[in-house]
mmCIF file of C-alpha atoms and ligand atoms in Angstrom:
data_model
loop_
_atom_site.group_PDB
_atom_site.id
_atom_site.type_symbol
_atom_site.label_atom_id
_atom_site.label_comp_id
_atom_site.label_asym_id
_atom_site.label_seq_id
_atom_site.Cartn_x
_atom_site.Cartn_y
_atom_site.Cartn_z
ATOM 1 C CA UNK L 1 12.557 14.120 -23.288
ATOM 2 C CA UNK L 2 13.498 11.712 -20.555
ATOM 3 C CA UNK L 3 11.133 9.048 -18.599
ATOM 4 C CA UNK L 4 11.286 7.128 -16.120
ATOM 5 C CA UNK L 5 9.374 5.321 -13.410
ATOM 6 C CA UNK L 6 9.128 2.983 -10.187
ATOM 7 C CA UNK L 7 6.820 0.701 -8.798
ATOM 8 C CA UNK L 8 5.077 0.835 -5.504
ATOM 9 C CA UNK L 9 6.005 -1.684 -2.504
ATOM 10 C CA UNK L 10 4.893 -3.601 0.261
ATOM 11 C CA UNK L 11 6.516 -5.014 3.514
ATOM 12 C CA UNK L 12 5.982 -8.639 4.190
ATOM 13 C CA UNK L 13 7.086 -9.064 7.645
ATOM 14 C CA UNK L 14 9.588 -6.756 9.877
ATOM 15 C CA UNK L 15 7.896 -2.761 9.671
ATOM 16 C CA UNK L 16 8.804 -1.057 12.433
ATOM 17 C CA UNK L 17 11.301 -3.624 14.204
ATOM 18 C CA UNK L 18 13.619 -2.655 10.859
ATOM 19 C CA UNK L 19 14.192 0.776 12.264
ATOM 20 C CA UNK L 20 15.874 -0.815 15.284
ATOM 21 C CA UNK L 21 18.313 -3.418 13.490
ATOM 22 C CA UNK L 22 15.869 -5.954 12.480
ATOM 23 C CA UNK L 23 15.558 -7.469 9.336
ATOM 24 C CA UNK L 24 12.507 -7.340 7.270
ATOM 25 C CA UNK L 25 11.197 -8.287 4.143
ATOM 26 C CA UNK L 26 9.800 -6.323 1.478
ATOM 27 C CA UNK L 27 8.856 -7.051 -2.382
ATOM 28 C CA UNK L 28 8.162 -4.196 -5.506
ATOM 29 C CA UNK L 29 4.504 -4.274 -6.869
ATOM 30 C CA UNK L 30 4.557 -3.385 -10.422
ATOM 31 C CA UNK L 31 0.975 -2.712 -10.889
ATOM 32 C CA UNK L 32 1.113 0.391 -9.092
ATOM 33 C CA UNK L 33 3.874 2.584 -10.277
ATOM 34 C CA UNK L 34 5.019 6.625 -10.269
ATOM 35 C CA UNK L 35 5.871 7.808 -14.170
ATOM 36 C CA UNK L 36 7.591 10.879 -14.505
ATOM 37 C CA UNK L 37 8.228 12.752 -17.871
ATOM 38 C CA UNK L 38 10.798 15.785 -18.453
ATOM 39 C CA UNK L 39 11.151 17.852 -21.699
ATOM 40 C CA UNK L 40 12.396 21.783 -21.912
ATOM 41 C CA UNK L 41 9.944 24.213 -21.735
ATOM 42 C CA UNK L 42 9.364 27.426 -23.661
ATOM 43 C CA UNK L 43 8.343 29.104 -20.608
ATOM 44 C CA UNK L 44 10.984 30.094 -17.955
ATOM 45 C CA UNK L 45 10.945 28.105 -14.810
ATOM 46 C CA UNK L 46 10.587 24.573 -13.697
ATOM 47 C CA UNK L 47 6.933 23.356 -14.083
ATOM 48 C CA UNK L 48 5.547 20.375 -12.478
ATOM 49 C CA UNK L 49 2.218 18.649 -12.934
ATOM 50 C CA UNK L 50 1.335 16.116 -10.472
ATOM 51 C CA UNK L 51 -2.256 15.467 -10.862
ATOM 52 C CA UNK L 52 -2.486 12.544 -8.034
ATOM 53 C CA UNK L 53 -1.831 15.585 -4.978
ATOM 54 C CA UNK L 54 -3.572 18.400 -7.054
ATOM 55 C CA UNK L 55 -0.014 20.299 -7.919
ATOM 56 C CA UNK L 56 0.547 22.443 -10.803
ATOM 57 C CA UNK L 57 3.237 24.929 -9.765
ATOM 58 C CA UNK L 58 6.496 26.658 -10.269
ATOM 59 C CA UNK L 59 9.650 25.013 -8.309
ATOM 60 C CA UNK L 60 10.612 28.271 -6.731
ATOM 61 C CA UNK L 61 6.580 29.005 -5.638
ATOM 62 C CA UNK L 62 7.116 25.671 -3.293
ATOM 63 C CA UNK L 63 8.602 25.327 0.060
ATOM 64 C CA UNK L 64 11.591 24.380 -0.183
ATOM 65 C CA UNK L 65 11.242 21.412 2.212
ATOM 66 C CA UNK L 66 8.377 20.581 0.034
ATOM 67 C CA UNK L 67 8.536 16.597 -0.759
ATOM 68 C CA UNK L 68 9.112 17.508 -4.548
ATOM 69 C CA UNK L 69 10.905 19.887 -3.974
ATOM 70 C CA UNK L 70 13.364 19.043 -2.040
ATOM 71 C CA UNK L 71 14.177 16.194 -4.692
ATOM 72 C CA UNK L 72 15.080 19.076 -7.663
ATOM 73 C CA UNK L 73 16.804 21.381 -5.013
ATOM 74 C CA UNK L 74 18.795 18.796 -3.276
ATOM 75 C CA UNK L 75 19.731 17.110 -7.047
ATOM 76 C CA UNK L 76 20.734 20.681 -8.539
ATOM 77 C CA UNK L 77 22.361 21.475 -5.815
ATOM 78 C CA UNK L 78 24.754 18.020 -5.424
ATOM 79 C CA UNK L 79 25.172 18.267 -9.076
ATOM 80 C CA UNK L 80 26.069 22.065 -9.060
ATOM 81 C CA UNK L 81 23.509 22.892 -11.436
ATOM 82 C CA UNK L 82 23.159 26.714 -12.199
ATOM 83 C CA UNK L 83 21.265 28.235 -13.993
ATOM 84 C CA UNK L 84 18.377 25.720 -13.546
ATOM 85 C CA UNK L 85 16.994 24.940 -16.487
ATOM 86 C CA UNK L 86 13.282 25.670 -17.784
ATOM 87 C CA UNK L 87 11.687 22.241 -17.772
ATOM 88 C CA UNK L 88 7.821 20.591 -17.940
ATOM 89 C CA UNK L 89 8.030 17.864 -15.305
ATOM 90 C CA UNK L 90 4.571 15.114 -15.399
ATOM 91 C CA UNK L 91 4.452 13.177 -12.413
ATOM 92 C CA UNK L 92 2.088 10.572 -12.789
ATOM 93 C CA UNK L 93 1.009 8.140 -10.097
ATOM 94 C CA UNK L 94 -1.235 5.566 -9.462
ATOM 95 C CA UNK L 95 -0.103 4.438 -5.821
ATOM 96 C CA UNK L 96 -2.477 5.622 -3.504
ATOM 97 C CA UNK L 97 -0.644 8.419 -1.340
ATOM 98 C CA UNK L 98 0.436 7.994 2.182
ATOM 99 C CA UNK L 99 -0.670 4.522 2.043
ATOM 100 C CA UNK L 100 1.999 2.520 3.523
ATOM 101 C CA UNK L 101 2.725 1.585 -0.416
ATOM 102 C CA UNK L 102 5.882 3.719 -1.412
ATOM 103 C CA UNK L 103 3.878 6.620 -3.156
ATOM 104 C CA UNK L 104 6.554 9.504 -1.489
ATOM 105 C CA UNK L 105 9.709 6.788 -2.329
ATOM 106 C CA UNK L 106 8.160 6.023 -5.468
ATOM 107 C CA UNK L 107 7.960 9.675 -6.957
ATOM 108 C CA UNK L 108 11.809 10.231 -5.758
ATOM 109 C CA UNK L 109 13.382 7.840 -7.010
ATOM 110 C CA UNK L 110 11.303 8.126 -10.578
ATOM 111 C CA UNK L 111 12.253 11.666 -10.364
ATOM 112 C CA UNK L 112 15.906 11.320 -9.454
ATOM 113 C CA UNK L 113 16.398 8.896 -12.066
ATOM 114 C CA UNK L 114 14.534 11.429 -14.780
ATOM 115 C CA UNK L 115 15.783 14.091 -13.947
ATOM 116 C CA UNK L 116 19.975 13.011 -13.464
ATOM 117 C CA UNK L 117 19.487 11.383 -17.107
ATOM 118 C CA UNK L 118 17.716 14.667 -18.015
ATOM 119 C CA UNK L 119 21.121 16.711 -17.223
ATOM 120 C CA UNK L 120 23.302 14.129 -18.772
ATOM 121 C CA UNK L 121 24.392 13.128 -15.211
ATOM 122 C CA UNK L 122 22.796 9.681 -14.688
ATOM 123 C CA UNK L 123 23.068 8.117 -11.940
ATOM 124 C CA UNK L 124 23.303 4.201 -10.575
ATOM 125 C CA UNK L 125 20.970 2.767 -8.480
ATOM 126 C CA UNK L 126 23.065 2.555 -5.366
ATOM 127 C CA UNK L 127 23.597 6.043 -5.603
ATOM 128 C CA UNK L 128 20.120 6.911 -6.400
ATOM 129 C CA UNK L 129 19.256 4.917 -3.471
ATOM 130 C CA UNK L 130 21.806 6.764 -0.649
ATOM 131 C CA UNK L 131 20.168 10.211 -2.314
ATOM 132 C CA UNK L 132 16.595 8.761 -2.113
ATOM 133 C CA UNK L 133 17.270 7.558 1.889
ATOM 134 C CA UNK L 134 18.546 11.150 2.442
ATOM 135 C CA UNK L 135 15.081 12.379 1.152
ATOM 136 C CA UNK L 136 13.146 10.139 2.804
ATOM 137 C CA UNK L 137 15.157 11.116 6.208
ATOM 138 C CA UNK L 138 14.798 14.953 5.680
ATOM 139 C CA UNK L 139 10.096 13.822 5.593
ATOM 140 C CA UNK L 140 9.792 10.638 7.403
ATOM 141 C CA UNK L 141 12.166 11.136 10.910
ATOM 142 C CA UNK L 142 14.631 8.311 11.390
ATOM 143 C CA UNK L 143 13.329 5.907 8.369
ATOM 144 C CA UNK L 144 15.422 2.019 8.050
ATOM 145 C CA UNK L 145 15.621 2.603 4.093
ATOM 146 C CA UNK L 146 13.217 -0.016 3.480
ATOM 147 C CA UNK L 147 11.421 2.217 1.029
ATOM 148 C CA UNK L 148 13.407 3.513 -1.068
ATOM 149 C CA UNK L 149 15.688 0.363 -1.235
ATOM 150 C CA UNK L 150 13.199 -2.203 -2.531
ATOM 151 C CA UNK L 151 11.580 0.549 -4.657
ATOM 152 C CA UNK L 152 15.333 1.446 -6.465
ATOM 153 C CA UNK L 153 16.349 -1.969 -7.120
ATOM 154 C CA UNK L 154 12.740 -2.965 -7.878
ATOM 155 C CA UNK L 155 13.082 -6.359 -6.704
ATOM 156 C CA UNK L 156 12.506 -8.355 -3.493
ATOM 157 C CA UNK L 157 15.036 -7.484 -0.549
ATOM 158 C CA UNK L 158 15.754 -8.446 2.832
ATOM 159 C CA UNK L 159 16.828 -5.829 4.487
ATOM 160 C CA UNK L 160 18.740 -4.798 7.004
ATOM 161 C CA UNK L 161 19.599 -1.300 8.034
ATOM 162 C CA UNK L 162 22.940 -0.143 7.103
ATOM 163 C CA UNK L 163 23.587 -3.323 5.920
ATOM 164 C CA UNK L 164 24.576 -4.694 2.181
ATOM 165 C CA UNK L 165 21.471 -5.048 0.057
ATOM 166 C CA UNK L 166 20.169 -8.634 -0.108
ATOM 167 C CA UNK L 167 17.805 -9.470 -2.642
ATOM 168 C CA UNK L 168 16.233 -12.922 -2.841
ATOM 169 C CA UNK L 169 14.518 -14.940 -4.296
ATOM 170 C CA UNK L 170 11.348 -16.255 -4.672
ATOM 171 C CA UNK L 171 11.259 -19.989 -5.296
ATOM 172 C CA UNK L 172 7.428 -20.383 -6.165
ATOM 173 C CA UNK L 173 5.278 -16.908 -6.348
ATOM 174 C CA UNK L 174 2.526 -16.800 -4.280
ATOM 175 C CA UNK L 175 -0.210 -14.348 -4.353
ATOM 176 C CA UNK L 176 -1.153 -11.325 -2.012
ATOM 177 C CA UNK L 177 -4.088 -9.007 -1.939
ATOM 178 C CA UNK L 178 -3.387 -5.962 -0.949
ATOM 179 C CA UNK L 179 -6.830 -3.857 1.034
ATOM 180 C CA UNK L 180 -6.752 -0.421 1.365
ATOM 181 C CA UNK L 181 -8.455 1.282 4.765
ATOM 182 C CA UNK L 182 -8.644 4.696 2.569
ATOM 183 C CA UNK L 183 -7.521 6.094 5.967
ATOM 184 C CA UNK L 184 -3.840 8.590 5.625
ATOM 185 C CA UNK L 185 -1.178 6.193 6.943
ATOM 186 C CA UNK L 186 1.257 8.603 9.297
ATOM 187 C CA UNK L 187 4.024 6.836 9.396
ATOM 188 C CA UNK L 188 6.085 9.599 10.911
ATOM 189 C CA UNK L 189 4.237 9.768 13.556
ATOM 190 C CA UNK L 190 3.568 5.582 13.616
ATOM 191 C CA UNK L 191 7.220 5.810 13.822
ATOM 192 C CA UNK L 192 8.085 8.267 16.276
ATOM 193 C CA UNK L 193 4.745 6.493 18.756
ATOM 194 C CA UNK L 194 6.540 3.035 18.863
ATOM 195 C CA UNK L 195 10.331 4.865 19.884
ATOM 196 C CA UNK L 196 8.232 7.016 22.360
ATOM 197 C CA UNK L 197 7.363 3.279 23.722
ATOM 198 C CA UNK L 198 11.276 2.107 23.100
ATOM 199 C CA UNK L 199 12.838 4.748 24.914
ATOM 200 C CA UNK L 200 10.214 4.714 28.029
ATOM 201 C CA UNK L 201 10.956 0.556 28.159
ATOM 202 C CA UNK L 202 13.982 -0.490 26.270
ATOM 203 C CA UNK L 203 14.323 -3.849 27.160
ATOM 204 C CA UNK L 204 10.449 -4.637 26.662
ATOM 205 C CA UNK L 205 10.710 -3.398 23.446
ATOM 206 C CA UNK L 206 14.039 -5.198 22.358
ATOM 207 C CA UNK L 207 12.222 -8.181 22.982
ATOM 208 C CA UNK L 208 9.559 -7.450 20.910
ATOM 209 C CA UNK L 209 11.692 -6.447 17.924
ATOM 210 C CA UNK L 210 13.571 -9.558 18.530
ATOM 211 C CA UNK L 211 10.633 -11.766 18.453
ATOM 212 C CA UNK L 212 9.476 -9.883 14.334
ATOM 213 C CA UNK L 213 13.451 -10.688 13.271
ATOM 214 C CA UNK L 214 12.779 -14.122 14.176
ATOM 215 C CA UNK L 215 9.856 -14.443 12.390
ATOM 216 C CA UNK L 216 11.165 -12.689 9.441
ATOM 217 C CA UNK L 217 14.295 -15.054 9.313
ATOM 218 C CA UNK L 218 11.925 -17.943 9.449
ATOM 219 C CA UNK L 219 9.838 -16.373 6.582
ATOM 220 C CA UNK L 220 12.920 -15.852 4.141
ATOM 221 C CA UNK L 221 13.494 -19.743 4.641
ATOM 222 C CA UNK L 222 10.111 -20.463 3.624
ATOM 223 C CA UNK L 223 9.899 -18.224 0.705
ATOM 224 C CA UNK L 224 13.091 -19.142 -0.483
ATOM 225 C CA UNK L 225 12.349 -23.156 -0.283
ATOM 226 C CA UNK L 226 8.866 -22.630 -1.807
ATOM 227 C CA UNK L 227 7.180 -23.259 1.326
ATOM 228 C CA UNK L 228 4.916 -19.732 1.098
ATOM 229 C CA UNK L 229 1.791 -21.868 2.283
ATOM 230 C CA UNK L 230 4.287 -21.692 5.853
ATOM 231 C CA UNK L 231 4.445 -18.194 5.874
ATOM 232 C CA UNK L 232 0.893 -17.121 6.966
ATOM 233 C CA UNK L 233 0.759 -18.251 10.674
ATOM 234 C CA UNK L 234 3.861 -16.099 10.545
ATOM 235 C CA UNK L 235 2.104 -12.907 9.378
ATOM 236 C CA UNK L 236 -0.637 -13.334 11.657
ATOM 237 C CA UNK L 237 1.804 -13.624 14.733
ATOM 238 C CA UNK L 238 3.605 -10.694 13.139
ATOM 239 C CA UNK L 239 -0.113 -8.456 12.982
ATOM 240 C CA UNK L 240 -0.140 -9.363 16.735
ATOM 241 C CA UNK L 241 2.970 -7.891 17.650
ATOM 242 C CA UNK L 242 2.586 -4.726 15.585
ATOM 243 C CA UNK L 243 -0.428 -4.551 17.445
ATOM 244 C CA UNK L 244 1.482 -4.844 20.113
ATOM 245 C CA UNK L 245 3.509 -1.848 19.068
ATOM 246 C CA UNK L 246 -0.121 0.194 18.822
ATOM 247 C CA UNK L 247 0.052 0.545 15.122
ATOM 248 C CA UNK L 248 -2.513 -0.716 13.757
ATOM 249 C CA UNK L 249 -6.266 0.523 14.075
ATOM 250 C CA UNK L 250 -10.028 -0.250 14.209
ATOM 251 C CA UNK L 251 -10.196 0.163 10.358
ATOM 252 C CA UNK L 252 -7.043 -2.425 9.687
ATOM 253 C CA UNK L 253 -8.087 -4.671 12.119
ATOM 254 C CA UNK L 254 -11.318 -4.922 10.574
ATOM 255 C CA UNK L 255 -9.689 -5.897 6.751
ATOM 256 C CA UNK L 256 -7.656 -8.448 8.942
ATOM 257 C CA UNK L 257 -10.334 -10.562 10.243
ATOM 258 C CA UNK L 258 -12.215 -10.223 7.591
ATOM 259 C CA UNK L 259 -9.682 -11.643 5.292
ATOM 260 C CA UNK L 260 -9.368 -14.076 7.833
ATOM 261 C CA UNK L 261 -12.935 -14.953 8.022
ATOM 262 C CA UNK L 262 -12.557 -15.379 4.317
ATOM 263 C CA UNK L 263 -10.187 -17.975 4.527
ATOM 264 C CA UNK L 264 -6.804 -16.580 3.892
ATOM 265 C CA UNK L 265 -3.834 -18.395 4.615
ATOM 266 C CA UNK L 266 -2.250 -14.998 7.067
ATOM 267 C CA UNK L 267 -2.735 -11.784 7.178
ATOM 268 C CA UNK L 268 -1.094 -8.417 8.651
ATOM 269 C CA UNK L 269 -1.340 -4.719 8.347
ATOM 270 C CA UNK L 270 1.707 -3.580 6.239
ATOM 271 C CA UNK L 271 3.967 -0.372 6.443
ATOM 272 C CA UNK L 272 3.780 2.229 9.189
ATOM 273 C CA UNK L 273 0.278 1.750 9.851
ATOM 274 C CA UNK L 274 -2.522 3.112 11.970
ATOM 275 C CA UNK L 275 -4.371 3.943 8.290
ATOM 276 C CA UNK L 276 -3.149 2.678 5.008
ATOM 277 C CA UNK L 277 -2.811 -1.166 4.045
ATOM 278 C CA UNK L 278 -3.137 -4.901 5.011
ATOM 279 C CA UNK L 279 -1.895 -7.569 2.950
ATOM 280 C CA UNK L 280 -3.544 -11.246 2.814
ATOM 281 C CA UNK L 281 -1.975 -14.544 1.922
ATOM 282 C CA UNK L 282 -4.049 -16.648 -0.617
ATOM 283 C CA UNK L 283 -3.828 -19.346 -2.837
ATOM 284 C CA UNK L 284 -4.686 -18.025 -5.973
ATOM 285 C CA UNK L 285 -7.827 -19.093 -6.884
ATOM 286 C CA UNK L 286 -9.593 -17.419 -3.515
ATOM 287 C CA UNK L 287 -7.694 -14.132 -4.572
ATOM 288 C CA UNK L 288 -11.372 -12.716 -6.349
ATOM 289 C CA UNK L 289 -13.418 -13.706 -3.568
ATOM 290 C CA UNK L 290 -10.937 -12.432 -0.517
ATOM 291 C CA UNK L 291 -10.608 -9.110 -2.634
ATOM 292 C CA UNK L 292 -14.502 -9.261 -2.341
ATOM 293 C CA UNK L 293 -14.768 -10.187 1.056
ATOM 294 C CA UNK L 294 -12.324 -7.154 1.573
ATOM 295 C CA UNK L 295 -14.485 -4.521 -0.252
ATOM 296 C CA UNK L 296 -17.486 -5.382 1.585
ATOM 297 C CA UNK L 297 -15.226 -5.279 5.095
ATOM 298 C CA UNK L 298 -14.493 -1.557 4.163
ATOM 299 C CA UNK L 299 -11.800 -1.443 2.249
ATOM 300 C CA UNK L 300 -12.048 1.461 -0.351
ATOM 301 C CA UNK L 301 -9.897 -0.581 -2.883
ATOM 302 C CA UNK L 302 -7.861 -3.729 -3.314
ATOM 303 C CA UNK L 303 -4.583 -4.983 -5.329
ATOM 304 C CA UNK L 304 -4.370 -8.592 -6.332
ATOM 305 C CA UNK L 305 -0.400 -8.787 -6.982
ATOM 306 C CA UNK L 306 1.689 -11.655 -7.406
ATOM 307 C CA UNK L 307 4.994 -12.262 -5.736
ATOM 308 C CA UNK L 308 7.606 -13.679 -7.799
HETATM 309 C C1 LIG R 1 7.451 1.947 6.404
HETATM 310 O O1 LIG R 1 7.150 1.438 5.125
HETATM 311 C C2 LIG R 1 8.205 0.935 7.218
HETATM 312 C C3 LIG R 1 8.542 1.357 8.649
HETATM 313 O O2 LIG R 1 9.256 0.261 9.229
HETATM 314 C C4 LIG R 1 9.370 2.597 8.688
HETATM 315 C C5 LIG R 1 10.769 2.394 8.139
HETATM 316 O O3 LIG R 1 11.265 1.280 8.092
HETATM 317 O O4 LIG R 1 11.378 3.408 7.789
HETATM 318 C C6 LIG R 1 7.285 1.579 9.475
#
């Protein structure tokens, strides 16, 4: 039997400017995790059980551009595996899906990592991570890597794309709550909406994504010198510009100024947007009553993580 699992994620400051060169910052959350289990099966086939998307099914009854899928055809196929073997595959979740949070990341990378170990092929996490980014480019369009980079390494990264993985650190944690809208977050489409905008106005744009990477740069100083209580002006000026971008929504705006209105330090949609989640900067001891503030707002659930 093998097992393995990774935690969910959330962006701090740079979605959407990241897929044109920008850097952004984004940092694991452990409390919401995928867990996937392998062992052989008696029956012939490969069997998987993913209760969190309703899926009980045999590999071969999928499509093969399936999310799951693609993750055991793509593996088997890099690692020349024939015959496939007959396996029971759990895949157990508890990051809300298509979210914003890493659920689609989240179950690849768990998988990859089960699954390689499985066939006595493990692999390292930079190369589950270049396997996991060509996933995530075959579902999401033209993704930065954001995903499944800070959900691999499981640690807090600033990315760039195509760049050499930074991680960094966290001087003095600070704590987030996380509210979900319960509305799907698209972020394909989120994605392909804001390079319909690029391409019509290039140097508009440009701009814009220059103003987030400056913001982001000044937001890894502050983290990294302990000055987190800094960083929430910059998350509000960085929920203006997404909004700018036409990502976020009624439902998202309405978790902002509430969290706002319940005296937050910042606060910003995070992820692709449009649906999905907003994050809030607190000082700990307001966390319960923000998370409050957030239920009665709308939100259908909330995650009181902190960032270390
Ligand atoms: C999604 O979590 C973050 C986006 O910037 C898309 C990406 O970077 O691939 C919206």
């Amino acid at each position: 039997m093998k097992k393995s699992s990774a935690p969910g994620k959330i962006i701090l400051f740079g979605e959407h400017a990241v897929v044109y060169g920008r850097p952004a910052l984004a940092v694991p959350v452990t409390q919401i995790h995928v867990d996937v289990e392998i062992t052989d099966s008696a029956r012939k086939g490969i069997w998987i059980h993913a209760p969190a998307i309703n899926l009980h099914a045999e590999l071969n009854t999928l499509p093969s551009d399936h999310a799951v899928a693609s993750v055991f055809n793509n593996l088997f196929f890099l690692l020349r595996v024939s015959p496939f073997p007959n396996l029971e595959v759990n895949i157990n979740s508890t990051i809300p899906v298509a979210s914003g949070l890493g659920s689609g990341a989240a179950v690849t990378v768990a998988l990859l990592r089960a699954l390689s170990s499985f066939l006595l092929r493990p692999m390292s996490d930079d190369e589950i991570n270049a396997f996991a980014y060509d996933i995530e480019k075959i579902h999401h369009g033209t993704p930065s890597g954001i995903d499944n980079t800070v959900i691999t390494y499981a640690k807090p990264v600033y990315f760039i794309k195509n760049q050499l993985i930074e991680t960094f650190t966290v001087s003095v944690p600070f704590t987030i709550v996380i509210g979900n809208t319960g509305m799907p977050a698209p972020t394909k489409e989120s994605v392909g909406d804001v390079r319909t905008l690029w391409e019509a106005d290039k140097a508009k744009w440009e701009g814009v994504f220059d103003e987030v990477g400056e913001l982001v740069k000044e937001a890894r100083r502050n983290v990294e010198s302990g000055k987190w209580m800094e960083i929430g002006g910059l998350m509000n000026q960085n929920h203006d510009l997404l909004k700018e971008m036409t990502v976020s929504s009624a439902e998202l705006d309405i978790l902002v100024s509430a969290a706002r209105k319940a005296g937050v330090l910042g606060a910003k949609l995070s992820g692709g947007g449009r649906g999905g989640n907003m994050i809030a900067l607190v000082e700990s001891e307001s966390a319960e009553s923000v998370s409050e503030a957030l239920i009665r707002a709308g939100a259908k659930s909330t995650i009181i993580t902190t960032i270390k």
